[in-house]
mmCIF file of N, CA and C in Angstrom:
data_model
loop_
_atom_site.group_PDB
_atom_site.id
_atom_site.type_symbol
_atom_site.label_atom_id
_atom_site.label_comp_id
_atom_site.label_asym_id
_atom_site.label_seq_id
_atom_site.Cartn_x
_atom_site.Cartn_y
_atom_site.Cartn_z
ATOM 1 N N MET B 1 -8.649 -46.179 -16.354
ATOM 2 C CA MET B 1 -6.208 -45.730 -17.080
ATOM 3 C C MET B 1 -6.537 -46.536 -17.854
ATOM 4 N N ALA B 2 -5.963 -45.832 -19.288
ATOM 5 C CA ALA B 2 -5.420 -46.061 -20.588
ATOM 6 C C ALA B 2 -4.181 -46.771 -20.246
ATOM 7 N N GLU B 3 -4.239 -47.423 -21.406
ATOM 8 C CA GLU B 3 -3.087 -48.476 -21.820
ATOM 9 C C GLU B 3 -1.688 -47.351 -21.805
ATOM 10 N N GLY B 4 -0.775 -48.272 -20.809
ATOM 11 C CA GLY B 4 0.391 -47.061 -21.207
ATOM 12 C C GLY B 4 0.473 -46.415 -19.888
ATOM 13 N N GLU B 5 -0.659 -46.033 -19.114
ATOM 14 C CA GLU B 5 -0.579 -45.048 -17.666
ATOM 15 C C GLU B 5 0.398 -45.868 -16.606
ATOM 16 N N VAL B 6 0.943 -44.946 -15.705
ATOM 17 C CA VAL B 6 0.842 -45.324 -14.576
ATOM 18 C C VAL B 6 0.710 -44.394 -13.431
ATOM 19 N N CYS B 7 0.416 -45.195 -11.760
ATOM 20 C CA CYS B 7 0.350 -44.349 -11.497
ATOM 21 C C CYS B 7 0.765 -43.889 -10.031
ATOM 22 N N TRP B 8 0.336 -42.219 -10.070
ATOM 23 C CA TRP B 8 1.286 -42.174 -9.574
ATOM 24 C C TRP B 8 0.434 -41.480 -7.515
ATOM 25 N N ALA B 9 0.411 -41.892 -6.190
ATOM 26 C CA ALA B 9 0.076 -41.353 -4.991
ATOM 27 C C ALA B 9 0.505 -39.861 -5.173
ATOM 28 N N VAL B 10 -0.241 -38.784 -4.727
ATOM 29 C CA VAL B 10 -0.301 -37.453 -4.448
ATOM 30 C C VAL B 10 -0.886 -37.683 -2.626
ATOM 31 N N GLU B 11 -0.439 -36.292 -2.300
ATOM 32 C CA GLU B 11 -0.350 -36.340 -1.097
ATOM 33 C C GLU B 11 -0.338 -34.340 -0.509
ATOM 34 N N THR B 12 -0.726 -33.204 0.189
ATOM 35 C CA THR B 12 -0.267 -32.656 0.505
ATOM 36 C C THR B 12 -0.270 -31.832 1.978
ATOM 37 N N SER B 13 -0.038 -30.848 2.265
ATOM 38 C CA SER B 13 0.347 -29.977 4.079
ATOM 39 C C SER B 13 0.917 -29.200 3.206
ATOM 40 N N LYS B 14 -0.801 -27.956 4.453
ATOM 41 C CA LYS B 14 0.399 -26.571 4.658
ATOM 42 C C LYS B 14 1.238 -27.007 5.236
ATOM 43 N N ASP B 15 1.815 -27.709 6.195
ATOM 44 C CA ASP B 15 2.827 -27.429 7.399
ATOM 45 C C ASP B 15 4.204 -28.069 6.534
ATOM 46 N N GLY B 16 4.183 -29.269 5.529
ATOM 47 C CA GLY B 16 5.192 -30.209 5.393
ATOM 48 C C GLY B 16 5.226 -31.549 6.704
ATOM 49 N N GLU B 17 4.061 -31.114 7.853
ATOM 50 C CA GLU B 17 4.166 -32.180 8.899
ATOM 51 C C GLU B 17 3.101 -33.062 8.265
ATOM 52 N N ARG B 18 2.015 -32.541 8.408
ATOM 53 C CA ARG B 18 0.980 -33.265 8.737
ATOM 54 C C ARG B 18 -0.317 -33.544 7.179
ATOM 55 N N TRP B 19 0.659 -35.238 6.107
ATOM 56 C CA TRP B 19 0.665 -34.966 4.806
ATOM 57 C C TRP B 19 -1.288 -35.576 5.029
ATOM 58 N N ARG B 20 -1.479 -35.820 4.055
ATOM 59 C CA ARG B 20 -3.147 -35.444 3.161
ATOM 60 C C ARG B 20 -3.342 -36.096 1.864
ATOM 61 N N SER B 21 -4.184 -37.687 1.812
ATOM 62 C CA SER B 21 -4.178 -37.417 0.607
ATOM 63 C C SER B 21 -4.831 -37.302 -0.331
ATOM 64 N N PHE B 22 -4.441 -36.708 -1.536
ATOM 65 C CA PHE B 22 -4.903 -35.297 -2.196
ATOM 66 C C PHE B 22 -5.200 -36.698 -3.853
ATOM 67 N N GLY B 23 -5.331 -37.922 -3.999
ATOM 68 C CA GLY B 23 -5.962 -37.968 -4.549
ATOM 69 C C GLY B 23 -4.837 -39.346 -5.676
ATOM 70 N N LYS B 24 -5.194 -40.100 -6.897
ATOM 71 C CA LYS B 24 -3.471 -40.559 -7.841
ATOM 72 C C LYS B 24 -4.573 -40.186 -8.560
ATOM 73 N N ALA B 25 -3.119 -39.752 -9.418
ATOM 74 C CA ALA B 25 -3.255 -39.582 -10.827
ATOM 75 C C ALA B 25 -2.586 -41.043 -11.472
ATOM 76 N N TRP B 26 -3.514 -40.493 -12.736
ATOM 77 C CA TRP B 26 -2.793 -41.497 -13.687
ATOM 78 C C TRP B 26 -2.209 -41.041 -14.921
ATOM 79 N N LYS B 27 -1.537 -41.617 -15.140
ATOM 80 C CA LYS B 27 -1.131 -40.196 -16.111
ATOM 81 C C LYS B 27 0.497 -41.224 -17.242
ATOM 82 N N LYS B 28 1.139 -41.079 -18.438
ATOM 83 C CA LYS B 28 1.591 -41.542 -19.376
ATOM 84 C C LYS B 28 3.217 -41.535 -18.959
ATOM 85 N N PRO B 29 3.849 -41.899 -18.939
ATOM 86 C CA PRO B 29 5.453 -41.866 -18.210
ATOM 87 C C PRO B 29 6.086 -40.834 -19.089
ATOM 88 N N GLY B 30 6.590 -39.588 -18.044
ATOM 89 C CA GLY B 30 6.870 -38.372 -18.582
ATOM 90 C C GLY B 30 6.025 -37.506 -18.322
ATOM 91 N N GLU B 31 4.923 -37.768 -18.399
ATOM 92 C CA GLU B 31 3.707 -37.080 -18.905
ATOM 93 C C GLU B 31 3.707 -35.848 -17.418
ATOM 94 N N PRO B 32 3.627 -34.732 -17.646
ATOM 95 C CA PRO B 32 3.184 -33.795 -16.445
ATOM 96 C C PRO B 32 1.381 -34.053 -16.135
ATOM 97 N N VAL B 33 1.698 -33.675 -14.792
ATOM 98 C CA VAL B 33 -0.367 -33.494 -14.558
ATOM 99 C C VAL B 33 -0.234 -32.121 -13.814
ATOM 100 N N LEU B 34 -1.556 -31.585 -13.741
ATOM 101 C CA LEU B 34 -2.084 -30.253 -13.206
ATOM 102 C C LEU B 34 -2.773 -31.092 -12.193
ATOM 103 N N LEU B 35 -2.844 -29.697 -11.188
ATOM 104 C CA LEU B 35 -3.790 -30.230 -10.201
ATOM 105 C C LEU B 35 -3.808 -28.719 -9.761
ATOM 106 N N HIS B 36 -5.458 -29.092 -8.700
ATOM 107 C CA HIS B 36 -6.058 -27.772 -8.710
ATOM 108 C C HIS B 36 -6.492 -27.493 -6.595
ATOM 109 N N GLY B 37 -6.158 -26.706 -6.438
ATOM 110 C CA GLY B 37 -6.332 -26.026 -5.098
ATOM 111 C C GLY B 37 -5.049 -26.875 -4.376
ATOM 112 N N VAL B 38 -3.884 -27.424 -4.554
ATOM 113 C CA VAL B 38 -2.955 -27.556 -3.579
ATOM 114 C C VAL B 38 -2.352 -26.416 -2.639
ATOM 115 N N PRO B 39 -2.320 -26.946 -1.136
ATOM 116 C CA PRO B 39 -1.479 -26.319 -0.436
ATOM 117 C C PRO B 39 -0.384 -26.259 -0.556
ATOM 118 N N ARG B 40 0.761 -25.492 0.629
ATOM 119 C CA ARG B 40 1.682 -25.284 0.734
ATOM 120 C C ARG B 40 2.232 -26.349 -0.187
ATOM 121 N N PHE B 41 3.049 -27.867 0.711
ATOM 122 C CA PHE B 41 3.825 -28.458 0.250
ATOM 123 C C PHE B 41 3.008 -29.727 -0.990
ATOM 124 N N VAL B 42 3.684 -30.168 -1.683
ATOM 125 C CA VAL B 42 3.059 -31.478 -2.438
ATOM 126 C C VAL B 42 3.888 -32.674 -2.694
ATOM 127 N N ARG B 43 4.130 -34.332 -2.330
ATOM 128 C CA ARG B 43 4.567 -35.193 -2.539
ATOM 129 C C ARG B 43 4.269 -36.401 -2.562
ATOM 130 N N PHE B 44 5.298 -36.648 -3.319
ATOM 131 C CA PHE B 44 4.065 -37.542 -4.341
ATOM 132 C C PHE B 44 5.178 -38.514 -5.125
ATOM 133 N N ARG B 45 4.305 -40.179 -4.736
ATOM 134 C CA ARG B 45 5.664 -41.305 -5.636
ATOM 135 C C ARG B 45 4.553 -42.578 -6.600
ATOM 136 N N PRO B 46 5.439 -43.366 -7.124
ATOM 137 C CA PRO B 46 4.380 -44.341 -7.763
ATOM 138 C C PRO B 46 3.542 -44.802 -6.348
ATOM 139 N N VAL B 47 3.133 -45.596 -7.041
ATOM 140 C CA VAL B 47 2.335 -46.305 -6.488
ATOM 141 C C VAL B 47 2.923 -47.106 -5.449
ATOM 142 N N GLU B 48 3.661 -48.297 -6.354
ATOM 143 C CA GLU B 48 4.578 -49.525 -6.238
ATOM 144 C C GLU B 48 5.190 -49.217 -5.719
ATOM 145 N N GLU B 49 5.816 -47.685 -5.194
ATOM 146 C CA GLU B 49 6.973 -47.626 -4.368
ATOM 147 C C GLU B 49 6.284 -47.376 -3.347
ATOM 148 N N ASP B 50 7.415 -47.631 -2.341
ATOM 149 C CA ASP B 50 6.861 -47.631 -0.574
ATOM 150 C C ASP B 50 7.385 -45.512 -0.277
ATOM 151 N N GLU B 51 9.088 -44.869 -0.884
ATOM 152 C CA GLU B 51 9.691 -43.836 -0.431
ATOM 153 C C GLU B 51 8.628 -42.881 -1.330
ATOM 154 N N TRP B 52 8.589 -41.534 -0.686
ATOM 155 C CA TRP B 52 8.063 -40.855 -1.344
ATOM 156 C C TRP B 52 8.578 -39.921 -1.866
ATOM 157 N N ARG B 53 8.696 -38.861 -3.469
ATOM 158 C CA ARG B 53 9.948 -37.856 -3.795
ATOM 159 C C ARG B 53 9.686 -37.100 -2.367
ATOM 160 N N GLU B 54 10.788 -35.885 -2.572
ATOM 161 C CA GLU B 54 11.382 -34.754 -1.828
ATOM 162 C C GLU B 54 9.554 -34.039 -2.041
ATOM 163 N N PRO B 55 8.958 -34.147 -1.035
ATOM 164 C CA PRO B 55 8.339 -32.479 -0.791
ATOM 165 C C PRO B 55 8.790 -31.378 -2.054
ATOM 166 N N LEU B 56 7.973 -30.959 -2.551
ATOM 167 C CA LEU B 56 8.156 -29.305 -3.205
ATOM 168 C C LEU B 56 7.090 -28.060 -2.781
ATOM 169 N N ASP B 57 8.360 -26.712 -2.031
ATOM 170 C CA ASP B 57 6.703 -26.706 -2.451
ATOM 171 C C ASP B 57 6.572 -25.156 -3.009
ATOM 172 N N ARG B 58 5.105 -24.774 -3.023
ATOM 173 C CA ARG B 58 4.911 -23.726 -3.626
ATOM 174 C C ARG B 58 5.679 -22.670 -4.143
ATOM 175 N N THR B 59 5.709 -22.435 -5.732
ATOM 176 C CA THR B 59 6.261 -21.300 -5.921
ATOM 177 C C THR B 59 5.641 -20.510 -6.771
ATOM 178 N N GLY B 60 4.194 -19.959 -6.206
ATOM 179 C CA GLY B 60 3.265 -19.449 -7.118
ATOM 180 C C GLY B 60 2.046 -18.741 -6.196
ATOM 181 N N ASP B 61 1.545 -17.938 -6.471
ATOM 182 C CA ASP B 61 -0.359 -17.433 -5.951
ATOM 183 C C ASP B 61 -0.902 -18.096 -7.043
ATOM 184 N N HIS B 62 -0.819 -18.919 -8.128
ATOM 185 C CA HIS B 62 -1.887 -18.993 -9.552
ATOM 186 C C HIS B 62 -2.837 -20.798 -8.817
ATOM 187 N N PRO B 63 -4.205 -20.560 -9.186
ATOM 188 C CA PRO B 63 -4.806 -21.377 -8.559
ATOM 189 C C PRO B 63 -4.243 -22.741 -8.574
ATOM 190 N N MET B 64 -3.686 -22.902 -9.949
ATOM 191 C CA MET B 64 -2.887 -24.454 -11.051
ATOM 192 C C MET B 64 -1.501 -24.682 -10.408
ATOM 193 N N THR B 65 -1.819 -25.990 -10.317
ATOM 194 C CA THR B 65 -0.091 -26.359 -10.385
ATOM 195 C C THR B 65 0.382 -27.254 -11.609
ATOM 196 N N TRP B 66 1.247 -27.439 -12.522
ATOM 197 C CA TRP B 66 2.051 -27.906 -13.005
ATOM 198 C C TRP B 66 2.816 -28.385 -12.311
ATOM 199 N N LEU B 67 2.997 -30.065 -12.592
ATOM 200 C CA LEU B 67 3.722 -30.856 -11.873
ATOM 201 C C LEU B 67 4.876 -32.301 -12.705
ATOM 202 N N ASP B 68 5.765 -31.972 -12.927
ATOM 203 C CA ASP B 68 7.097 -32.959 -13.661
ATOM 204 C C ASP B 68 7.335 -34.301 -12.294
ATOM 205 N N MET B 69 6.364 -35.033 -12.370
ATOM 206 C CA MET B 69 7.062 -36.202 -10.978
ATOM 207 C C MET B 69 8.041 -36.624 -11.770
ATOM 208 N N GLU B 70 8.453 -37.018 -12.291
ATOM 209 C CA GLU B 70 9.729 -37.598 -13.013
ATOM 210 C C GLU B 70 10.976 -36.734 -12.390
ATOM 211 N N GLU B 71 11.045 -35.249 -12.449
ATOM 212 C CA GLU B 71 12.232 -34.302 -12.642
ATOM 213 C C GLU B 71 12.099 -33.880 -11.646
ATOM 214 N N GLY B 72 10.871 -34.134 -10.597
ATOM 215 C CA GLY B 72 9.974 -33.509 -9.267
ATOM 216 C C GLY B 72 10.318 -31.874 -9.663
ATOM 217 N N VAL B 73 9.334 -31.011 -10.374
ATOM 218 C CA VAL B 73 9.435 -29.776 -10.190
ATOM 219 C C VAL B 73 8.186 -29.495 -10.503
ATOM 220 N N ARG B 74 7.918 -28.391 -9.511
ATOM 221 C CA ARG B 74 6.422 -27.503 -9.607
ATOM 222 C C ARG B 74 6.429 -26.856 -9.933
ATOM 223 N N GLU B 75 5.069 -25.723 -10.372
ATOM 224 C CA GLU B 75 5.006 -24.574 -11.187
ATOM 225 C C GLU B 75 3.519 -23.740 -10.979
ATOM 226 N N GLU B 76 3.660 -23.308 -10.471
ATOM 227 C CA GLU B 76 2.028 -22.527 -10.171
ATOM 228 C C GLU B 76 1.819 -21.243 -10.974
ATOM 229 N N LEU B 77 0.740 -22.033 -12.296
ATOM 230 C CA LEU B 77 0.538 -21.163 -13.317
ATOM 231 C C LEU B 77 -1.045 -21.290 -13.910
ATOM 232 N N TRP B 78 -0.935 -20.224 -15.199
ATOM 233 C CA TRP B 78 -2.389 -20.279 -15.707
ATOM 234 C C TRP B 78 -1.780 -21.797 -16.805
ATOM 235 N N PRO B 79 -2.854 -22.821 -17.230
ATOM 236 C CA PRO B 79 -2.565 -23.419 -17.198
ATOM 237 C C PRO B 79 -3.219 -22.350 -19.199
ATOM 238 N N GLY B 80 -2.009 -22.843 -20.329
ATOM 239 C CA GLY B 80 -2.507 -22.649 -21.669
ATOM 240 C C GLY B 80 -3.005 -23.730 -22.889
ATOM 241 N N GLN B 81 -2.589 -23.318 -24.298
ATOM 242 C CA GLN B 81 -2.901 -24.126 -25.132
ATOM 243 C C GLN B 81 -2.074 -24.919 -24.913
ATOM 244 N N GLU B 82 -0.654 -25.105 -24.626
ATOM 245 C CA GLU B 82 0.827 -26.037 -24.753
ATOM 246 C C GLU B 82 -0.041 -27.036 -23.376
ATOM 247 N N HIS B 83 -0.956 -26.756 -22.332
ATOM 248 C CA HIS B 83 -1.582 -28.010 -21.119
ATOM 249 C C HIS B 83 -2.639 -28.836 -21.835
ATOM 250 N N VAL B 84 -3.637 -28.302 -23.130
ATOM 251 C CA VAL B 84 -5.061 -29.066 -23.393
ATOM 252 C C VAL B 84 -4.068 -31.194 -23.892
ATOM 253 N N GLY B 85 -4.967 -31.578 -22.703
ATOM 254 C CA GLY B 85 -4.475 -32.706 -23.060
ATOM 255 C C GLY B 85 -3.966 -32.971 -21.656
ATOM 256 N N LEU B 86 -3.681 -32.597 -20.858
ATOM 257 C CA LEU B 86 -2.791 -33.292 -19.605
ATOM 258 C C LEU B 86 -3.686 -33.245 -18.793
ATOM 259 N N PRO B 87 -3.348 -34.436 -18.047
ATOM 260 C CA PRO B 87 -4.196 -35.099 -16.854
ATOM 261 C C PRO B 87 -4.719 -33.728 -15.517
ATOM 262 N N VAL B 88 -5.725 -33.539 -14.857
ATOM 263 C CA VAL B 88 -5.799 -32.599 -13.962
ATOM 264 C C VAL B 88 -6.327 -34.105 -13.069
ATOM 265 N N LEU B 89 -5.408 -33.456 -11.708
ATOM 266 C CA LEU B 89 -5.904 -33.666 -10.480
ATOM 267 C C LEU B 89 -7.008 -33.080 -9.771
ATOM 268 N N LEU B 90 -7.916 -33.436 -9.150
ATOM 269 C CA LEU B 90 -8.723 -31.984 -8.426
ATOM 270 C C LEU B 90 -8.453 -32.829 -6.941
ATOM 271 N N PRO B 91 -8.624 -32.013 -6.147
ATOM 272 C CA PRO B 91 -8.887 -32.137 -4.503
ATOM 273 C C PRO B 91 -9.769 -33.545 -4.746
ATOM 274 N N GLY B 92 -9.418 -34.719 -3.255
ATOM 275 C CA GLY B 92 -10.877 -35.730 -3.684
ATOM 276 C C GLY B 92 -10.317 -36.868 -4.346
ATOM 277 N N GLY B 93 -9.835 -36.422 -4.856
ATOM 278 C CA GLY B 93 -9.166 -37.432 -6.183
ATOM 279 C C GLY B 93 -9.341 -37.891 -7.655
ATOM 280 N N GLU B 94 -10.598 -36.835 -7.740
ATOM 281 C CA GLU B 94 -11.036 -36.883 -9.320
ATOM 282 C C GLU B 94 -10.216 -36.630 -10.138
ATOM 283 N N GLU B 95 -9.899 -37.182 -11.812
ATOM 284 C CA GLU B 95 -8.997 -37.162 -12.604
ATOM 285 C C GLU B 95 -10.158 -36.579 -13.587
ATOM 286 N N GLY B 96 -8.865 -36.054 -14.617
ATOM 287 C CA GLY B 96 -9.753 -35.669 -15.683
ATOM 288 C C GLY B 96 -8.998 -34.768 -16.778
ATOM 289 N N ARG B 97 -9.203 -34.812 -17.721
ATOM 290 C CA ARG B 97 -8.442 -34.162 -19.386
ATOM 291 C C ARG B 97 -8.634 -33.071 -19.718
ATOM 292 N N LEU B 98 -7.608 -31.445 -19.305
ATOM 293 C CA LEU B 98 -7.807 -30.191 -19.226
ATOM 294 C C LEU B 98 -8.078 -30.327 -20.951
ATOM 295 N N VAL B 99 -9.757 -29.957 -21.400
ATOM 296 C CA VAL B 99 -9.748 -29.361 -22.915
ATOM 297 C C VAL B 99 -9.813 -28.419 -23.144
ATOM 298 N N SER B 100 -10.263 -27.509 -22.210
ATOM 299 C CA SER B 100 -9.418 -25.882 -22.466
ATOM 300 C C SER B 100 -10.105 -24.721 -20.906
ATOM 301 N N PHE B 101 -8.844 -23.668 -21.476
ATOM 302 C CA PHE B 101 -8.966 -22.847 -20.196
ATOM 303 C C PHE B 101 -9.026 -21.966 -20.017
ATOM 304 N N LYS B 102 -9.026 -20.717 -19.807
ATOM 305 C CA LYS B 102 -8.989 -19.255 -19.946
ATOM 306 C C LYS B 102 -9.381 -18.877 -18.585
ATOM 307 N N HIS B 103 -8.203 -18.609 -18.598
ATOM 308 C CA HIS B 103 -8.139 -16.713 -16.995
ATOM 309 C C HIS B 103 -8.757 -15.773 -17.264
ATOM 310 N N PHE B 104 -9.710 -14.799 -16.764
ATOM 311 C CA PHE B 104 -9.210 -12.777 -16.965
ATOM 312 C C PHE B 104 -8.800 -12.228 -16.773
ATOM 313 N N ASP B 105 -8.419 -11.268 -16.903
ATOM 314 C CA ASP B 105 -7.478 -10.558 -16.800
ATOM 315 C C ASP B 105 -7.312 -9.697 -15.308
ATOM 316 N N ASP B 106 -8.244 -9.933 -14.006
ATOM 317 C CA ASP B 106 -8.540 -9.710 -12.974
ATOM 318 C C ASP B 106 -8.069 -10.017 -12.087
ATOM 319 N N GLY B 107 -7.555 -11.669 -12.171
ATOM 320 C CA GLY B 107 -6.650 -12.507 -11.813
ATOM 321 C C GLY B 107 -7.769 -13.516 -10.772
ATOM 322 N N ASN B 108 -9.055 -13.025 -11.314
ATOM 323 C CA ASN B 108 -9.677 -13.750 -9.690
ATOM 324 C C ASN B 108 -10.676 -14.750 -10.333
ATOM 325 N N ARG B 109 -10.549 -14.694 -11.478
ATOM 326 C CA ARG B 109 -12.323 -15.859 -12.560
ATOM 327 C C ARG B 109 -11.537 -16.298 -13.125
ATOM 328 N N TRP B 110 -12.057 -17.778 -13.599
ATOM 329 C CA TRP B 110 -11.750 -18.964 -14.805
ATOM 330 C C TRP B 110 -12.563 -19.575 -15.092
ATOM 331 N N ASP B 111 -12.544 -19.894 -16.550
ATOM 332 C CA ASP B 111 -13.400 -20.729 -16.683
ATOM 333 C C ASP B 111 -12.535 -22.177 -17.479
ATOM 334 N N TRP B 112 -13.203 -23.043 -17.107
ATOM 335 C CA TRP B 112 -11.921 -23.994 -17.813
ATOM 336 C C TRP B 112 -12.977 -25.562 -18.293
ATOM 337 N N VAL B 113 -12.338 -25.967 -18.714
ATOM 338 C CA VAL B 113 -13.260 -27.645 -19.213
ATOM 339 C C VAL B 113 -12.010 -28.624 -18.932
ATOM 340 N N VAL B 114 -12.551 -29.568 -17.933
ATOM 341 C CA VAL B 114 -11.909 -30.686 -18.254
ATOM 342 C C VAL B 114 -12.785 -32.227 -18.315
ATOM 343 N N GLU B 115 -12.508 -33.187 -18.969
ATOM 344 C CA GLU B 115 -12.806 -33.684 -19.133
ATOM 345 C C GLU B 115 -13.054 -35.053 -18.416
ATOM 346 N N PHE B 116 -13.926 -36.230 -17.703
ATOM 347 C CA PHE B 116 -14.197 -36.854 -16.933
ATOM 348 C C PHE B 116 -14.165 -38.164 -17.952
ATOM 349 N N ARG B 117 -13.822 -39.325 -18.037
ATOM 350 C CA ARG B 117 -14.430 -40.663 -18.118
ATOM 351 C C ARG B 117 -14.361 -41.522 -17.220
ATOM 352 N N GLY B 118 -14.822 -42.788 -17.385
ATOM 353 C CA GLY B 118 -15.021 -43.499 -16.193
ATOM 354 C C GLY B 118 -15.393 -45.380 -17.040
ATOM 355 N N MET B 119 -14.352 -46.375 -16.408
ATOM 356 C CA MET B 119 -14.942 -47.833 -16.794
ATOM 357 C C MET B 119 -15.047 -48.350 -15.998
ATOM 358 N N ARG B 120 -16.660 -49.378 -15.282
ATOM 359 C CA ARG B 120 -16.480 -50.292 -14.980
ATOM 360 C C ARG B 120 -15.766 -51.039 -14.586
ATOM 361 N N GLN B 121 -15.460 -51.892 -13.583
ATOM 362 C CA GLN B 121 -14.648 -52.993 -13.472
ATOM 363 C C GLN B 121 -15.218 -54.300 -13.324
ATOM 364 N N PRO B 122 -15.408 -55.408 -14.218
ATOM 365 C CA PRO B 122 -15.582 -56.467 -14.018
ATOM 366 C C PRO B 122 -15.851 -57.151 -12.663
ATOM 367 N N HIS B 123 -16.915 -58.113 -11.807
ATOM 368 C CA HIS B 123 -16.511 -58.628 -10.450
ATOM 369 C C HIS B 123 -16.328 -59.780 -10.463
ATOM 370 N N PRO B 124 -15.339 -60.036 -10.376
ATOM 371 C CA PRO B 124 -15.351 -62.074 -10.473
ATOM 372 C C PRO B 124 -16.425 -62.385 -10.227
#
């Protein structure tokens, strides 16, 4: 966690009824998040709140999802230069920051670089 970041819990569902944890997104207030491989529905909430925001349905068939959690907006897209530096949440909960993304014209292949950082928590 970087200074000033807040944690959001993210869950996904294929049918909008059975939900599974996708992970936790650490982000700056107002900062969108990219998610990879999200099923049809996604919902989220700040971890300190109990109520989930309204689930959002898939908007397209791209493998990446751009999510503005504060505004409740979801869009499937190919990331561009304007998305470099955003947090990326992968299935299973790993999170990094987008360094670069390139997709090929055939729509079936892409190259991307995500930077991961870690920090040990001191034991009491």
